[in-house]
């Protein structure tokens, strides 16, 4: 690649928009609240178990001990396991599934969308057929079939969620690529004979990134809700605690004990809320149209 | 492009899609551990080897995989979705009844979400810092962040047990009640309230936000300023000129999200015992009742395809600028 | 077969007391009314002749009448049979049918229908031991059937009640089209029987409606006009439905909800009924897979499991201990077996003896446990409890989640498991529900609820064969006692507990179905108070 081209790319990736976006983001109150909640949740679930060392699978007290009684802060579940321990350790796997599923979603989505939007023609046609295919199938049903097929474990659940939810990311990427590929600077890059791969990954993708970042952030929330839904239907890994599993397993006891279902529900709610506040904040910060106002 | 040729292309496309859906899902379900003979044997409290073989022979499960697949596809091409292993009934009969219940639930929830969501969004957009605007934001966040089955369970306990104003046993109507059409219709409406509200919470949030954003966008545009400058009444400006444009993204998403709405229906139907396709799909998956499950996927894919087509048409009707086939 | 009747009379005191309690509250219900029952199960069809299980059995016993019915004290009573008698050698039973009994379509019931029904059940029902001993059925006249046996068969009377031998109409089922068998006959979905209620409508997964049979062969019965089964899958929802008075009866109440239901003013909670079903919750071992092929390892695990904790804490004191393969409510039960009460030291010692020493982390070996994916209180919860509990003796247990029945059944029937939780029914007589789990002949790969533990002890086989045909009650009891002692020593299975069929019913209900078959029994005497 020529020096001219490199210089040209440098020029494209100016510092100021990112800094400006960050400034916008931190001046957004609700985004800051979201970020604070999210940081707190990450800290609690990943540092908490180091301090609070109760085994979430151990039967510590009488089943369904109410919160606060006998020194158990959030009470015990239907077997007599400590809910604090369950929520802490369970949070790790729920967040891990959410993050992993979001990575899979976005990776497939960007790859498919980028190739379709950049090459157009038959590539676009073929990839869009595949996308449509995944769009017409009810995602939950397909995910259920996949999880059942490969036995429920955190990995299969994350993959199943990723596989059924990438279509909107793909459509978004495709639309951005179709728009950007016609812009002057892409034409310029092409005119100095930059390779296709380079144009896709180094020229178009960074410029298409803002909406994709927002979509990735939101898909973490969606994935967490999805995991909870699958657990609710009985599709969870029996050897790994997760918030969804806590809700699903304790549901039969809901009339006798509200706490084992409510606390993980609130945890999911807060996490998804935080993620969506962050997503909204990013959206406002990265949306040039709003920035102009 | 002419509308007829768009339609023909769409139909060919749809047929291809449906075939792909059937082939892939048939294979996946076939790969899952266990088969209907084991389910039937299980429900019978055990069976002998000969009986298992007999059940498999009865439903053609003893044939090689590709023969089963081809014969299934051949039958579907002739309009025969097969016979349910589990229920001993033609799949089409099983589904048609349930499809109505699911469509009733899903469409009611969708309409509620669209109308109420747009209304709230528009009101919020007219006064971006007012009480309703904040309410819309909070509602949107809540609806999005709470797991739908969780909302369902809580609403059910709250409004069927703590304050018993809705039926506890769920379902679509009470068979022991009077069966004249008017009482039945009222009974169905009574049974529908909780499931419809639950299902619509997710989308109500979404649409109110979408409507608010696009309304803000439209209200700031030149032609609205022109309309105002012409001295048109504010109500006319907002509800005739601006709304028409603000509703476009809402309609687009409604079509695209139909498949997801069907997903949400699985969870909501499970909690409220709503006799829809979601419940049937879940049950037939658990029982490896392949013909039924495939039939449901076939119908729901078709519903999604039709919904997308209707969305396109609606889009064209609302927005006269789009006349060509360009998306 | 006088000895069998003696067996019935010599039943446990508890069952008799229950029977009397029932008699005491029996009153004349008013005519009419709709009985609403709740169920979580979705039946395939309604013909119990070709399908076992309670989903079909509950409505099936209302639609189809049987020859005999059992009262609350395990006593056989006349039903479609006006009387029955045994030959002196106990190899032939003569049944006299009630005159004038008709099917719902008006056809009279004859001895030919009896013969046809026995043949159909024998050929199609999974419980081969019920009528395997029947050599032929003779029909000297329209109202007389003579059942000839190839060997003595004390379980025959029980096998003629409840959902086990529905009298099905020959004129309907003998008409078979190409590819049709009794199993997939379309009339199974719209059945014609002779029971107290007629089939009206079934909406898959929603409800079943039955209506009064005005031409019922027992005069003045039934009291009810209509029976509706509402299918409600969620247990909490069933509880709320009962509390709100939207239904009148439901069985299989989860222990978690019992206390709440007891507080409801409109309801009565009872753990009477269903004694014949004998559902035993157990932990089964794959006796062909190391280290579970060593009886010491199985015994060690049994010593490490706290059965008392399971009963008191996990089942909230609702369940009763099961110490062996035969349910305590059965007349053949013996408590005189090794019960493996909690003893962790002994458990560790046994594992040491088996050569399984702990490694640096205190782990001796790793193993997996499966569970039947239904009734979480009795299955999943116990499997999850075993994970930390068995860790105490150095076994690292992984719980394998089966999302649905076929996945679990495939693993267990394919002998691809280490340990599994299971729930298996006694079905009244040991011949019907117990033998199948322990005899060598029944090790059949691919068939669930066969001898999936692959346990084989020729001595046990011999004892069971003799017990199955022994007409003398005392001798039969002795044989079954010997069998129970042997298997409790070999321990292919560690039996945990029996959760009774807890019923909850509306206070307005008169004569609720609380017999040995619970609601798998004609509800012709059930009704509402004035």
mmCIF file of N, CA and C in Angstrom, chain B residues 33-34 38-40 42-49 51-52 54 58-59 85-89 94 97-98 156-157 160-161 164 167-170 173-176 271-273 275 279 283 285-288, chain C residues 34 36 42-44 50-53 124-128 179 183-184 203-207 209 226 228 230 232-233 237 240-241 243-244 246 260 403-407 409-410 413 436 444 446-449:
data_model
loop_
_atom_site.group_PDB
_atom_site.id
_atom_site.type_symbol
_atom_site.label_atom_id
_atom_site.label_comp_id
_atom_site.label_asym_id
_atom_site.label_seq_id
_atom_site.Cartn_x
_atom_site.Cartn_y
_atom_site.Cartn_z
ATOM 1 N N UNK B 33 -31.747 -36.488 20.228
ATOM 2 C CA UNK B 33 -31.824 -37.815 20.831
ATOM 3 C C UNK B 33 -33.269 -38.261 21.084
ATOM 4 N N UNK B 34 -33.528 -39.536 20.870
ATOM 5 C CA UNK B 34 -34.851 -40.088 21.155
ATOM 6 C C UNK B 34 -35.811 -39.918 19.992
ATOM 7 N N UNK B 38 -40.179 -43.834 21.584
ATOM 8 C CA UNK B 38 -39.796 -43.804 22.982
ATOM 9 C C UNK B 38 -40.755 -42.968 23.820
ATOM 10 N N UNK B 39 -41.237 -41.873 23.210
ATOM 11 C CA UNK B 39 -42.186 -41.030 23.932
ATOM 12 C C UNK B 39 -43.465 -41.810 24.195
ATOM 13 N N UNK B 40 -43.967 -42.452 23.149
ATOM 14 C CA UNK B 40 -45.222 -43.194 23.290
ATOM 15 C C UNK B 40 -45.034 -44.321 24.302
ATOM 16 N N UNK B 42 -42.934 -44.349 26.716
ATOM 17 C CA UNK B 42 -42.817 -43.723 28.026
ATOM 18 C C UNK B 42 -44.173 -43.406 28.620
ATOM 19 N N UNK B 43 -45.057 -42.831 27.792
ATOM 20 C CA UNK B 43 -46.384 -42.460 28.288
ATOM 21 C C UNK B 43 -47.208 -43.700 28.639
ATOM 22 N N UNK B 44 -46.857 -44.829 28.007
ATOM 23 C CA UNK B 44 -47.596 -46.047 28.287
ATOM 24 C C UNK B 44 -47.057 -46.745 29.511
ATOM 25 N N UNK B 45 -45.975 -46.231 30.086
ATOM 26 C CA UNK B 45 -45.378 -46.885 31.232
ATOM 27 C C UNK B 45 -44.523 -48.062 30.810
ATOM 28 N N UNK B 46 -43.917 -47.966 29.642
ATOM 29 C CA UNK B 46 -43.032 -49.025 29.178
ATOM 30 C C UNK B 46 -43.632 -49.757 28.001
ATOM 31 N N UNK B 47 -42.813 -50.482 27.275
ATOM 32 C CA UNK B 47 -43.293 -51.229 26.118
ATOM 33 C C UNK B 47 -42.288 -52.322 25.836
ATOM 34 N N UNK B 48 -42.714 -53.317 25.081
ATOM 35 C CA UNK B 48 -41.765 -54.357 24.696
ATOM 36 C C UNK B 48 -41.041 -53.915 23.436
ATOM 37 N N UNK B 49 -39.984 -54.647 23.116
ATOM 38 C CA UNK B 49 -39.201 -54.333 21.925
ATOM 39 C C UNK B 49 -40.063 -54.419 20.665
ATOM 40 N N UNK B 51 -43.243 -53.964 20.418
ATOM 41 C CA UNK B 51 -44.178 -52.843 20.326
ATOM 42 C C UNK B 51 -43.469 -51.596 19.819
ATOM 43 N N UNK B 52 -42.222 -51.407 20.268
ATOM 44 C CA UNK B 52 -41.462 -50.253 19.788
ATOM 45 C C UNK B 52 -41.269 -50.362 18.275
ATOM 46 N N UNK B 54 -43.076 -51.988 16.241
ATOM 47 C CA UNK B 54 -44.384 -51.833 15.593
ATOM 48 C C UNK B 54 -44.749 -50.353 15.447
ATOM 49 N N UNK B 58 -45.263 -48.353 12.038
ATOM 50 C CA UNK B 58 -46.550 -47.692 11.816
ATOM 51 C C UNK B 58 -46.348 -46.284 11.252
ATOM 52 N N UNK B 59 -45.364 -45.555 11.781
ATOM 53 C CA UNK B 59 -45.153 -44.177 11.345
ATOM 54 C C UNK B 59 -44.013 -44.056 10.355
ATOM 55 N N UNK B 85 -47.719 -37.995 15.059
ATOM 56 C CA UNK B 85 -47.396 -39.256 15.736
ATOM 57 C C UNK B 85 -48.121 -39.314 17.066
ATOM 58 N N UNK B 86 -48.053 -38.189 17.740
ATOM 59 C CA UNK B 86 -48.500 -38.197 19.123
ATOM 60 C C UNK B 86 -50.014 -38.130 19.246
ATOM 61 N N UNK B 87 -50.625 -37.228 18.490
ATOM 62 C CA UNK B 87 -52.056 -37.009 18.657
ATOM 63 C C UNK B 87 -52.923 -37.831 17.720
ATOM 64 N N UNK B 88 -52.277 -38.604 16.831
ATOM 65 C CA UNK B 88 -53.050 -39.417 15.898
ATOM 66 C C UNK B 88 -54.079 -38.597 15.140
ATOM 67 N N UNK B 89 -53.651 -37.456 14.648
ATOM 68 C CA UNK B 89 -54.575 -36.551 13.961
ATOM 69 C C UNK B 89 -53.842 -35.913 12.812
ATOM 70 N N UNK B 94 -54.830 -30.031 13.552
ATOM 71 C CA UNK B 94 -54.282 -29.631 14.852
ATOM 72 C C UNK B 94 -53.876 -28.165 14.826
ATOM 73 N N UNK B 97 -56.629 -24.883 14.233
ATOM 74 C CA UNK B 97 -57.330 -24.452 15.427
ATOM 75 C C UNK B 97 -56.447 -23.560 16.304
ATOM 76 N N UNK B 98 -55.189 -24.010 16.472
ATOM 77 C CA UNK B 98 -54.275 -23.281 17.341
ATOM 78 C C UNK B 98 -53.804 -21.977 16.713
ATOM 79 N N UNK B 156 -50.099 -12.640 36.610
ATOM 80 C CA UNK B 156 -51.064 -13.712 36.872
ATOM 81 C C UNK B 156 -51.336 -13.822 38.375
ATOM 82 N N UNK B 157 -50.272 -13.845 39.170
ATOM 83 C CA UNK B 157 -50.473 -13.972 40.614
ATOM 84 C C UNK B 157 -51.211 -12.744 41.156
ATOM 85 N N UNK B 160 -54.980 -12.694 39.350
ATOM 86 C CA UNK B 160 -55.859 -13.863 39.381
ATOM 87 C C UNK B 160 -55.943 -14.406 40.801
ATOM 88 N N UNK B 161 -55.001 -14.005 41.660
ATOM 89 C CA UNK B 161 -55.023 -14.540 43.015
ATOM 90 C C UNK B 161 -55.142 -13.435 44.067
ATOM 91 N N UNK B 164 -58.430 -11.145 42.555
ATOM 92 C CA UNK B 164 -58.902 -12.083 41.531
ATOM 93 C C UNK B 164 -59.936 -11.484 40.580
ATOM 94 N N UNK B 167 -59.418 -14.759 35.091
ATOM 95 C CA UNK B 167 -59.470 -16.209 35.338
ATOM 96 C C UNK B 167 -58.105 -16.796 35.667
ATOM 97 N N UNK B 168 -58.059 -17.650 36.706
ATOM 98 C CA UNK B 168 -56.797 -18.236 37.151
ATOM 99 C C UNK B 168 -56.361 -19.384 36.260
ATOM 100 N N UNK B 169 -57.329 -20.152 35.746
ATOM 101 C CA UNK B 169 -56.947 -21.363 35.021
ATOM 102 C C UNK B 169 -56.437 -21.058 33.618
ATOM 103 N N UNK B 170 -56.496 -19.798 33.219
ATOM 104 C CA UNK B 170 -55.970 -19.443 31.909
ATOM 105 C C UNK B 170 -56.803 -20.031 30.787
ATOM 106 N N UNK B 173 -61.097 -19.767 26.904
ATOM 107 C CA UNK B 173 -62.434 -19.528 27.432
ATOM 108 C C UNK B 173 -62.774 -20.629 28.415
ATOM 109 N N UNK B 174 -63.817 -20.430 29.175
ATOM 110 C CA UNK B 174 -64.219 -21.429 30.155
ATOM 111 C C UNK B 174 -65.276 -22.313 29.535
ATOM 112 N N UNK B 175 -64.942 -23.578 29.331
ATOM 113 C CA UNK B 175 -65.856 -24.486 28.641
ATOM 114 C C UNK B 175 -67.112 -24.736 29.469
ATOM 115 N N UNK B 176 -67.009 -24.541 30.793
ATOM 116 C CA UNK B 176 -68.187 -24.779 31.622
ATOM 117 C C UNK B 176 -69.134 -23.577 31.639
ATOM 118 N N UNK B 271 -47.210 -19.599 30.220
ATOM 119 C CA UNK B 271 -47.637 -19.170 31.551
ATOM 120 C C UNK B 271 -49.162 -19.142 31.669
ATOM 121 N N UNK B 272 -49.829 -18.662 30.630
ATOM 122 C CA UNK B 272 -51.290 -18.495 30.733
ATOM 123 C C UNK B 272 -52.081 -19.677 30.172
ATOM 124 N N UNK B 273 -51.413 -20.785 29.860
ATOM 125 C CA UNK B 273 -52.090 -21.934 29.250
ATOM 126 C C UNK B 273 -52.902 -21.521 28.029
ATOM 127 N N UNK B 275 -54.130 -21.655 24.481
ATOM 128 C CA UNK B 275 -54.029 -22.815 23.587
ATOM 129 C C UNK B 275 -53.559 -22.451 22.186
ATOM 130 N N UNK B 279 -47.613 -23.178 22.581
ATOM 131 C CA UNK B 279 -47.750 -24.325 23.468
ATOM 132 C C UNK B 279 -47.622 -25.624 22.678
ATOM 133 N N UNK B 283 -44.770 -28.536 23.086
ATOM 134 C CA UNK B 283 -45.135 -29.918 23.383
ATOM 135 C C UNK B 283 -44.681 -30.891 22.301
ATOM 136 N N UNK B 285 -42.208 -30.519 20.293
ATOM 137 C CA UNK B 285 -40.751 -30.647 20.342
ATOM 138 C C UNK B 285 -40.352 -31.626 21.444
ATOM 139 N N UNK B 286 -40.966 -31.484 22.609
ATOM 140 C CA UNK B 286 -40.656 -32.378 23.718
ATOM 141 C C UNK B 286 -40.993 -33.821 23.382
ATOM 142 N N UNK B 287 -41.940 -34.023 22.455
ATOM 143 C CA UNK B 287 -42.365 -35.383 22.152
ATOM 144 C C UNK B 287 -41.826 -35.876 20.829
ATOM 145 N N UNK B 288 -40.921 -35.107 20.239
ATOM 146 C CA UNK B 288 -40.347 -35.488 18.944
ATOM 147 C C UNK B 288 -41.438 -35.750 17.907
ATOM 148 N N UNK C 34 -71.773 -29.962 37.146
ATOM 149 C CA UNK C 34 -70.586 -30.216 36.330
ATOM 150 C C UNK C 34 -69.378 -30.316 37.245
ATOM 151 N N UNK C 36 -65.452 -30.264 37.611
ATOM 152 C CA UNK C 36 -64.272 -29.830 36.872
ATOM 153 C C UNK C 36 -63.025 -30.380 37.543
ATOM 154 N N UNK C 42 -51.608 -34.314 28.962
ATOM 155 C CA UNK C 42 -52.297 -34.234 27.679
ATOM 156 C C UNK C 42 -52.406 -35.646 27.123
ATOM 157 N N UNK C 43 -53.611 -36.224 27.138
ATOM 158 C CA UNK C 43 -53.719 -37.596 26.645
ATOM 159 C C UNK C 43 -53.584 -37.682 25.129
ATOM 160 N N UNK C 44 -53.115 -38.831 24.651
ATOM 161 C CA UNK C 44 -53.051 -39.064 23.199
ATOM 162 C C UNK C 44 -54.437 -39.412 22.699
ATOM 163 N N UNK C 50 -55.042 -49.989 24.912
ATOM 164 C CA UNK C 50 -53.818 -49.990 24.114
ATOM 165 C C UNK C 50 -52.834 -48.938 24.608
ATOM 166 N N UNK C 51 -53.143 -48.274 25.726
ATOM 167 C CA UNK C 51 -52.278 -47.208 26.205
ATOM 168 C C UNK C 51 -52.361 -47.172 27.719
ATOM 169 N N UNK C 52 -51.229 -47.352 28.381
ATOM 170 C CA UNK C 52 -51.243 -47.254 29.836
ATOM 171 C C UNK C 52 -51.056 -45.796 30.242
ATOM 172 N N UNK C 53 -51.016 -45.540 31.524
ATOM 173 C CA UNK C 53 -50.737 -44.191 32.008
ATOM 174 C C UNK C 53 -51.986 -43.487 32.479
ATOM 175 N N UNK C 124 -51.822 -55.722 22.985
ATOM 176 C CA UNK C 124 -51.379 -54.335 22.791
ATOM 177 C C UNK C 124 -50.864 -53.610 24.022
ATOM 178 N N UNK C 125 -51.274 -54.048 25.207
ATOM 179 C CA UNK C 125 -50.902 -53.302 26.400
ATOM 180 C C UNK C 125 -49.456 -53.596 26.783
ATOM 181 N N UNK C 126 -48.719 -52.574 27.275
ATOM 182 C CA UNK C 126 -47.312 -52.821 27.620
ATOM 183 C C UNK C 126 -47.125 -53.787 28.793
ATOM 184 N N UNK C 127 -48.142 -53.929 29.652
ATOM 185 C CA UNK C 127 -47.963 -54.815 30.795
ATOM 186 C C UNK C 127 -48.331 -56.243 30.397
ATOM 187 N N UNK C 128 -47.353 -56.945 29.841
ATOM 188 C CA UNK C 128 -47.612 -58.283 29.305
ATOM 189 C C UNK C 128 -47.995 -59.283 30.388
ATOM 190 N N UNK C 179 -53.831 -50.707 7.178
ATOM 191 C CA UNK C 179 -52.868 -49.976 8.009
ATOM 192 C C UNK C 179 -53.376 -49.644 9.404
ATOM 193 N N UNK C 183 -54.207 -49.925 18.016
ATOM 194 C CA UNK C 183 -53.412 -48.824 18.588
ATOM 195 C C UNK C 183 -53.698 -47.487 17.937
ATOM 196 N N UNK C 184 -53.891 -47.494 16.627
ATOM 197 C CA UNK C 184 -54.100 -46.203 15.962
ATOM 198 C C UNK C 184 -55.520 -46.093 15.406
ATOM 199 N N UNK C 203 -60.402 -31.004 23.160
ATOM 200 C CA UNK C 203 -59.542 -30.019 22.488
ATOM 201 C C UNK C 203 -58.135 -30.271 22.963
ATOM 202 N N UNK C 204 -57.273 -30.659 22.045
ATOM 203 C CA UNK C 204 -55.896 -31.009 22.389
ATOM 204 C C UNK C 204 -55.281 -29.980 23.313
ATOM 205 N N UNK C 205 -54.839 -30.439 24.468
ATOM 206 C CA UNK C 205 -54.116 -29.555 25.357
ATOM 207 C C UNK C 205 -54.983 -28.539 26.073
ATOM 208 N N UNK C 206 -56.312 -28.556 25.864
ATOM 209 C CA UNK C 206 -57.169 -27.573 26.531
ATOM 210 C C UNK C 206 -58.130 -28.223 27.508
ATOM 211 N N UNK C 207 -59.026 -29.024 26.991
ATOM 212 C CA UNK C 207 -60.009 -29.630 27.886
ATOM 213 C C UNK C 207 -60.615 -30.883 27.274
ATOM 214 N N UNK C 209 -64.383 -32.984 27.547
ATOM 215 C CA UNK C 209 -65.742 -32.899 28.084
ATOM 216 C C UNK C 209 -66.415 -34.264 27.971
ATOM 217 N N UNK C 226 -72.099 -33.746 34.006
ATOM 218 C CA UNK C 226 -70.989 -33.490 33.087
ATOM 219 C C UNK C 226 -69.676 -33.545 33.858
ATOM 220 N N UNK C 228 -65.691 -32.215 33.278
ATOM 221 C CA UNK C 228 -64.766 -31.471 32.424
ATOM 222 C C UNK C 228 -63.369 -31.599 33.008
ATOM 223 N N UNK C 230 -59.870 -29.950 32.839
ATOM 224 C CA UNK C 230 -59.154 -28.783 32.314
ATOM 225 C C UNK C 230 -57.670 -29.075 32.385
ATOM 226 N N UNK C 232 -54.155 -27.811 32.748
ATOM 227 C CA UNK C 232 -53.387 -26.640 33.180
ATOM 228 C C UNK C 232 -51.980 -27.130 33.516
ATOM 229 N N UNK C 233 -50.994 -26.661 32.775
ATOM 230 C CA UNK C 233 -49.661 -27.246 32.917
ATOM 231 C C UNK C 233 -48.886 -26.750 34.121
ATOM 232 N N UNK C 237 -50.410 -22.348 38.873
ATOM 233 C CA UNK C 237 -51.680 -21.952 38.291
ATOM 234 C C UNK C 237 -52.802 -22.902 38.714
ATOM 235 N N UNK C 240 -53.884 -21.808 42.216
ATOM 236 C CA UNK C 240 -54.743 -20.612 42.199
ATOM 237 C C UNK C 240 -56.131 -20.968 41.672
ATOM 238 N N UNK C 241 -56.159 -21.811 40.654
ATOM 239 C CA UNK C 241 -57.443 -22.209 40.072
ATOM 240 C C UNK C 241 -58.331 -22.890 41.116
ATOM 241 N N UNK C 243 -58.076 -22.534 44.418
ATOM 242 C CA UNK C 243 -58.422 -21.532 45.433
ATOM 243 C C UNK C 243 -59.579 -20.655 44.973
ATOM 244 N N UNK C 244 -59.563 -20.320 43.684
ATOM 245 C CA UNK C 244 -60.605 -19.441 43.170
ATOM 246 C C UNK C 244 -61.897 -20.198 42.883
ATOM 247 N N UNK C 246 -62.430 -22.372 40.593
ATOM 248 C CA UNK C 246 -62.677 -22.613 39.170
ATOM 249 C C UNK C 246 -62.613 -24.097 38.837
ATOM 250 N N UNK C 260 -50.287 -24.159 51.689
ATOM 251 C CA UNK C 260 -51.117 -23.065 51.200
ATOM 252 C C UNK C 260 -52.549 -23.532 50.929
ATOM 253 N N UNK C 403 -33.471 -32.202 28.850
ATOM 254 C CA UNK C 403 -34.518 -31.204 28.689
ATOM 255 C C UNK C 403 -35.888 -31.836 28.476
ATOM 256 N N UNK C 404 -35.923 -33.056 28.027
ATOM 257 C CA UNK C 404 -37.234 -33.651 27.798
ATOM 258 C C UNK C 404 -37.165 -35.166 27.951
ATOM 259 N N UNK C 405 -38.335 -35.776 27.967
ATOM 260 C CA UNK C 405 -38.416 -37.205 28.213
ATOM 261 C C UNK C 405 -37.618 -38.054 27.226
ATOM 262 N N UNK C 406 -37.778 -37.849 25.897
ATOM 263 C CA UNK C 406 -37.044 -38.733 24.979
ATOM 264 C C UNK C 406 -35.530 -38.709 25.185
ATOM 265 N N UNK C 407 -34.978 -37.547 25.532
ATOM 266 C CA UNK C 407 -33.532 -37.482 25.745
ATOM 267 C C UNK C 407 -33.133 -38.377 26.908
ATOM 268 N N UNK C 409 -34.944 -40.880 28.232
ATOM 269 C CA UNK C 409 -35.292 -42.270 27.955
ATOM 270 C C UNK C 409 -34.244 -42.914 27.046
ATOM 271 N N UNK C 410 -33.738 -42.141 26.088
ATOM 272 C CA UNK C 410 -32.730 -42.655 25.165
ATOM 273 C C UNK C 410 -31.473 -43.057 25.949
ATOM 274 N N UNK C 413 -32.526 -46.095 28.581
ATOM 275 C CA UNK C 413 -32.873 -47.356 27.929
ATOM 276 C C UNK C 413 -31.698 -47.848 27.080
ATOM 277 N N UNK C 436 -40.873 -56.590 36.391
ATOM 278 C CA UNK C 436 -40.224 -56.079 35.179
ATOM 279 C C UNK C 436 -38.859 -55.441 35.454
ATOM 280 N N UNK C 444 -33.693 -55.336 28.225
ATOM 281 C CA UNK C 444 -33.935 -55.125 26.794
ATOM 282 C C UNK C 444 -33.447 -53.738 26.427
ATOM 283 N N UNK C 446 -33.011 -50.314 24.742
ATOM 284 C CA UNK C 446 -33.925 -49.499 23.940
ATOM 285 C C UNK C 446 -35.343 -49.456 24.495
ATOM 286 N N UNK C 447 -35.606 -50.149 25.592
ATOM 287 C CA UNK C 447 -36.962 -50.137 26.153
ATOM 288 C C UNK C 447 -36.922 -49.532 27.552
ATOM 289 N N UNK C 448 -37.586 -48.407 27.704
ATOM 290 C CA UNK C 448 -37.567 -47.729 28.996
ATOM 291 C C UNK C 448 -38.444 -48.483 29.987
ATOM 292 N N UNK C 449 -38.080 -48.386 31.266
ATOM 293 C CA UNK C 449 -38.765 -49.088 32.344
ATOM 294 C C UNK C 449 -38.761 -50.608 32.167
#
